[in-house]
Amino acid sequence: MPRFRQILDTMAAYKAGKAVVAPDGRSYKLSSNESPYDPLPSVVEAIAEAAREINRYPDPGSVKLTEAIAERFGVPFDHVALGAGSVTVAQQLFEAVGEPGAEVVYAWRSFEAYPLLADLAGVTSVTVPLAGEDHDLDAMAAAINERTRMVFLCNPNNPTSTAIRRDGLESFLARVPEDVLVVIDEAYHEYVRDEDVPDGLTLYRDRPNVCVLRTFSKAYGLAGLRVGYLIAPEPVATAVRKTIIPFAVNALAQVAAIASLKAEDELLERVERVVKERTRVREALIAQGWTVPPTEANFVWLRLGERTLDFAAACATEGVAVRPFQPEGVRVSIGTPEANDAFLAAAQAFRR
């Protein structure tokens, strides 16, 4: 047998959300945090036009897309780094800090890719239990030591949906040593409506050790094309660009992301529909008797403990795929009104 890294014997591959089909053929996939809407016609048109040139390599520097992002957010061009989805930009960050003995601190439970990326980069994970459904920032600050290279804050947190407020985040940042990189993972930023949840881009500008991750997969509806980005002080962005795989952001993804930025007003109208459905779903669940934490993302969280897999199975019987995290709870993405109604009916039936 060929010899592989020993860490591969102890780690499980990332598991994506699955679809299920009810006996009557109904199928509602609420197990992945995707946009429930089809791509905008203008974006599809841009992709179709770009498809005529897919015999050519994409721009390895993604210059036009980088310029568009920099202009949209009012940041310098050299503060932007791209990757094939924000999870890949996160991988680039882990590779940039990873070496024997290095530690990375993050909450748990949080985004399930963090431990996989840490293991693959040869970094030691230091996981800090959540305080209920929230980041325990005091405990995270206490976990930082001379071996710590990076801290991840998923805000809003996946899968628990809660968000870190401004005072808590600013207080935490003030306690982090300047040589420790703080990554604010804002994959769900566009869904935030609580004015007390800060925009990470207002925090990074005068903090050389703070960077922000964002993605076109969620609100912009480009999950299938894989394009994400980082905004950070120039030395951080430069380090991340050095760890990208050549041509990682494909030509269609670059064109689609630029077109999506141009159509942002139309796309954000769709986001507002998701937010309204999010409110409706959460209020309906609470009325059924469930405990549902406040959500600033495009999903809701039910802490079910040992009932987690039973609940997921009951939903699957009704053609509704949810995302179980055994033995903690279930994450349910906000879909179309029809899909949400099917989920609410399954949740109500489970309580009977």
XYZ file of C-alpha atoms in Angstrom:
352
model
C 0.000 0.000 0.000
C 1.184 3.547 -0.707
C 1.936 5.494 2.468
C -0.274 8.492 3.264
C -0.327 11.072 6.019
C -1.374 9.537 9.329
C -3.912 12.314 9.947
C -6.056 10.878 7.135
C -6.729 7.791 9.258
C -8.494 9.859 11.909
C -10.438 12.421 9.886
C -13.726 12.084 8.048
C -14.382 13.757 4.732
C -16.687 16.776 4.600
C -20.317 15.733 4.176
C -22.520 18.000 2.100
C -26.250 18.388 2.645
C -28.291 15.707 0.922
C -31.634 15.722 -0.840
C -34.449 13.312 0.080
C -37.606 12.249 -1.749
C -40.919 11.423 -0.081
C -42.978 8.424 -1.261
C -45.262 10.821 -3.146
C -42.285 12.371 -4.972
C -42.031 15.610 -2.997
C -38.489 16.831 -2.381
C -37.417 19.978 -0.547
C -33.697 20.392 0.040
C -33.234 22.503 3.184
C -30.004 20.796 4.191
C -27.614 23.176 2.414
C -27.592 26.930 2.913
C -28.258 27.745 -0.721
C -30.360 30.482 -2.256
C -33.779 29.043 -3.135
C -33.945 31.214 -6.278
C -32.696 30.592 -9.801
C -29.830 32.768 -11.065
C -30.835 36.169 -12.420
C -31.299 36.280 -16.204
C -28.535 38.882 -16.531
C -26.129 36.597 -14.692
C -27.098 33.581 -16.792
C -26.568 35.668 -19.938
C -23.090 36.683 -18.790
C -22.206 33.058 -18.031
C -23.487 31.897 -21.429
C -21.414 34.513 -23.218
C -18.295 33.620 -21.226
C -18.823 29.925 -21.968
C -17.743 30.610 -25.568
C -14.187 31.046 -24.300
C -13.787 28.206 -21.819
C -11.064 26.727 -24.022
C -8.874 29.450 -22.492
C -7.470 29.554 -18.980
C -9.113 32.041 -16.618
C -7.265 35.134 -15.462
C -5.135 33.693 -12.628
C -5.221 37.001 -10.766
C -8.979 37.550 -11.216
C -8.106 41.192 -11.834
C -11.484 42.429 -13.080
C -13.370 40.721 -10.251
C -10.866 41.998 -7.689
C -11.344 45.518 -9.055
C -15.134 45.136 -8.864
C -15.013 43.946 -5.234
C -12.585 46.697 -4.248
C -14.809 49.329 -5.841
C -17.995 47.915 -4.342
C -16.664 47.980 -0.780
C -14.375 50.974 -1.022
C -11.167 49.108 -0.208
C -7.748 49.078 -1.901
C -7.234 46.591 -4.707
C -4.383 44.894 -2.837
C -6.616 44.263 0.199
C -8.658 41.686 -1.764
C -7.817 37.995 -2.219
C -9.994 35.423 -3.973
C -10.584 31.702 -3.817
C -12.965 28.976 -4.977
C -15.600 29.770 -2.364
C -14.950 31.237 1.070
C -14.172 27.761 2.409
C -11.230 27.593 0.017
C -10.090 31.052 1.071
C -10.256 29.702 4.626
C -8.064 26.805 3.495
C -5.600 29.317 2.048
C -5.519 31.059 5.434
C -4.823 27.794 7.241
C -2.028 27.053 4.777
C -0.599 30.542 5.303
C -0.254 30.084 9.086
C 0.184 26.327 9.249
C 3.412 24.782 10.509
C 4.263 22.295 13.269
C 3.185 23.543 16.679
C 0.874 26.274 15.385
C -2.605 26.496 16.947
C -5.874 27.890 15.632
C -8.737 28.756 17.972
C -12.398 28.536 17.000
C -15.745 27.903 18.652
C -17.423 24.522 18.598
C -19.843 23.842 17.291
C -19.142 26.117 14.354
C -18.534 25.652 10.632
C -17.701 21.977 10.232
C -14.935 22.572 7.684
C -12.681 24.298 10.227
C -11.341 21.108 11.872
C -10.800 19.437 8.496
C -8.859 22.415 7.157
C -6.803 22.609 10.337
C -5.896 18.923 10.168
C -4.911 19.128 6.507
C -2.742 22.176 7.170
C -0.985 20.470 10.053
C -2.381 22.971 12.544
C -3.585 22.066 16.035
C -7.246 22.931 16.611
C -8.162 24.538 19.907
C -11.945 24.302 20.127
C -13.864 26.406 22.637
C -17.385 25.221 23.562
C -20.234 27.580 22.776
C -21.983 29.362 25.619
C -25.452 28.084 24.809
C -25.689 28.904 21.102
C -23.198 31.816 21.181
C -19.441 32.264 20.959
C -17.858 32.341 24.417
C -15.497 35.214 23.684
C -13.987 35.297 27.170
C -13.064 31.625 26.952
C -11.739 32.081 23.421
C -9.526 34.962 24.525
C -8.249 32.830 27.416
C -7.381 30.027 24.954
C -4.922 32.226 23.056
C -1.265 31.611 23.877
C 2.170 31.981 22.294
C 1.413 29.107 19.868
C -1.804 30.668 18.569
C -1.550 31.886 14.983
C -5.191 32.452 14.090
C -8.707 32.736 15.532
C -11.860 32.077 13.498
C -15.128 33.818 14.373
C -18.085 32.621 12.310
C -20.490 35.558 12.428
C -23.364 34.692 12.168
C -22.400 31.265 13.408
C -23.049 28.175 11.311
C -25.014 26.137 12.361
C -26.476 27.878 15.437
C -27.516 31.061 13.561
C -26.586 33.486 16.346
C -24.345 36.527 15.884
C -21.680 38.315 17.897
C -22.639 41.884 18.846
C -20.467 44.947 18.401
C -19.376 45.545 22.008
C -18.429 41.941 22.555
C -16.496 41.714 19.311
C -14.621 44.975 19.801
C -13.743 43.996 23.366
C -12.480 40.633 22.154
C -10.352 42.156 19.396
C -8.727 44.459 21.942
C -7.592 41.375 23.910
C -6.028 39.532 20.963
C -2.259 39.971 20.505
C -1.318 41.833 17.340
C 0.565 38.836 15.941
C -2.552 36.622 16.043
C -4.765 36.831 12.968
C -8.511 37.144 13.625
C -10.699 35.922 10.762
C -14.310 37.120 10.806
C -16.168 34.633 8.615
C -19.166 36.552 7.271
C -20.590 34.062 4.776
C -24.111 35.136 5.827
C -23.485 38.869 6.189
C -26.191 39.916 3.728
C -28.891 38.303 5.892
C -28.009 40.230 9.062
C -30.709 42.662 10.210
C -29.662 43.295 13.812
C -28.016 46.736 13.742
C -25.872 45.763 16.729
C -24.073 43.105 14.677
C -21.068 44.890 13.186
C -19.962 44.829 9.576
C -16.489 43.302 9.722
C -15.275 45.727 7.078
C -15.699 48.578 9.564
C -13.391 46.765 11.968
C -10.506 45.612 9.801
C -9.424 49.013 8.465
C -7.458 50.099 11.539
C -6.574 46.621 12.801
C -3.655 44.972 10.967
C -4.501 41.519 12.344
C -8.195 41.398 11.324
C -9.605 40.080 8.048
C -13.080 39.365 6.687
C -14.302 36.380 4.653
C -17.304 36.635 2.329
C -18.834 34.538 -0.425
C -20.955 34.702 -3.554
C -22.469 31.290 -2.726
C -25.309 32.366 -0.430
C -27.031 35.699 -1.017
C -25.656 36.023 -4.555
C -26.848 32.558 -5.537
C -23.595 31.283 -7.086
C -23.034 28.218 -4.884
C -22.463 26.023 -7.939
C -19.672 28.206 -9.311
C -17.568 28.522 -6.144
C -16.199 32.006 -5.658
C -15.376 33.677 -2.354
C -13.102 36.463 -1.217
C -11.147 37.917 1.655
C -10.694 41.588 2.527
C -7.728 42.251 4.773
C -4.714 44.493 5.293
C -2.264 44.117 2.423
C 0.231 41.774 4.160
C -2.574 39.334 5.022
C -4.119 39.434 1.552
C -0.681 38.934 -0.021
C -0.019 35.843 2.113
C -3.395 34.382 1.141
C -2.797 35.004 -2.562
C 0.459 33.028 -2.296
C -1.406 29.919 -1.140
C -4.070 29.831 -3.862
C -4.015 26.989 -6.371
C -3.349 28.458 -9.857
C -6.543 29.199 -11.796
C -8.680 28.210 -8.780
C -11.417 30.735 -9.582
C -12.711 29.631 -12.954
C -13.620 31.996 -15.790
C -17.382 31.499 -15.497
C -17.262 32.162 -11.762
C -15.349 35.391 -12.270
C -17.798 36.662 -14.897
C -20.855 35.600 -12.879
C -19.597 37.321 -9.723
C -19.000 40.584 -11.596
C -22.477 40.364 -13.139
C -23.955 39.663 -9.708
C -22.341 42.764 -8.238
C -23.859 44.793 -11.069
C -27.273 43.281 -10.288
C -26.866 43.589 -6.534
C -30.037 45.609 -5.936
C -32.136 42.912 -7.602
C -30.343 40.154 -5.735
C -30.791 41.867 -2.378
C -34.532 42.039 -3.003
C -34.418 38.243 -3.024
C -32.417 38.292 0.201
C -35.152 40.371 1.795
C -37.707 37.740 0.818
C -35.577 35.095 2.528
C -35.337 37.276 5.647
C -39.128 37.663 5.760
C -39.561 33.899 5.379
C -36.957 33.388 8.092
C -39.027 35.469 10.473
C -42.202 33.610 9.530
C -40.607 30.183 9.991
C -39.047 31.043 13.348
C -42.271 32.543 14.705
C -44.247 29.517 13.531
C -41.799 27.138 15.219
C -41.991 29.081 18.467
C -45.793 28.964 18.248
C -45.536 25.175 17.911
C -43.569 25.078 21.152
C -39.995 24.831 19.873
C -37.108 26.831 21.309
C -35.459 28.645 18.403
C -32.567 31.069 18.964
C -32.565 34.425 17.170
C -31.181 33.970 13.678
C -29.207 36.391 11.532
C -28.474 33.854 8.794
C -30.540 32.087 6.112
C -31.357 29.168 8.399
C -32.802 28.294 11.779
C -31.397 26.016 14.476
C -33.199 23.532 16.676
C -31.250 22.045 19.578
C -32.680 18.529 19.805
C -30.013 16.494 21.573
C -30.614 12.769 21.239
C -33.752 13.397 19.154
C -31.687 14.923 16.334
C -31.595 11.939 13.981
C -35.211 11.000 14.704
C -36.327 14.511 13.776
C -34.269 14.470 10.561
C -35.752 11.099 9.633
C -39.288 12.352 10.269
C -38.660 15.335 8.012
C -37.200 13.070 5.321
C -40.390 11.000 5.325
C -42.198 14.179 4.263
C -39.634 14.923 1.558
C -37.836 17.604 3.583
C -34.057 17.327 3.871
C -32.588 19.054 6.926
C -29.022 19.005 8.244
C -28.567 16.969 11.450
C -25.581 17.478 13.737
C -25.797 14.492 16.033
C -26.217 14.676 19.007
C -26.710 18.439 19.136
C -29.412 19.620 16.793
C -30.709 20.326 13.330
C -30.032 23.206 10.972
C -32.811 24.040 8.532
C -32.206 26.365 5.599
C -34.875 28.847 4.571
C -36.303 27.844 1.209
C -39.314 28.803 -0.849
C -42.615 29.358 0.992
C -43.790 25.938 -0.220
C -40.665 24.212 1.110
C -40.885 26.090 4.396
C -44.521 25.101 4.814
C -43.619 21.455 4.243
C -40.950 21.709 6.931
C -43.278 23.418 9.394
C -45.867 20.689 8.858
C -43.227 18.009 9.523
C -42.046 19.814 12.663
C -45.591 20.089 13.954
C -46.265 16.411 13.294
C -43.083 15.439 15.145
C -44.257 17.229 18.289
C -47.541 15.331 18.413
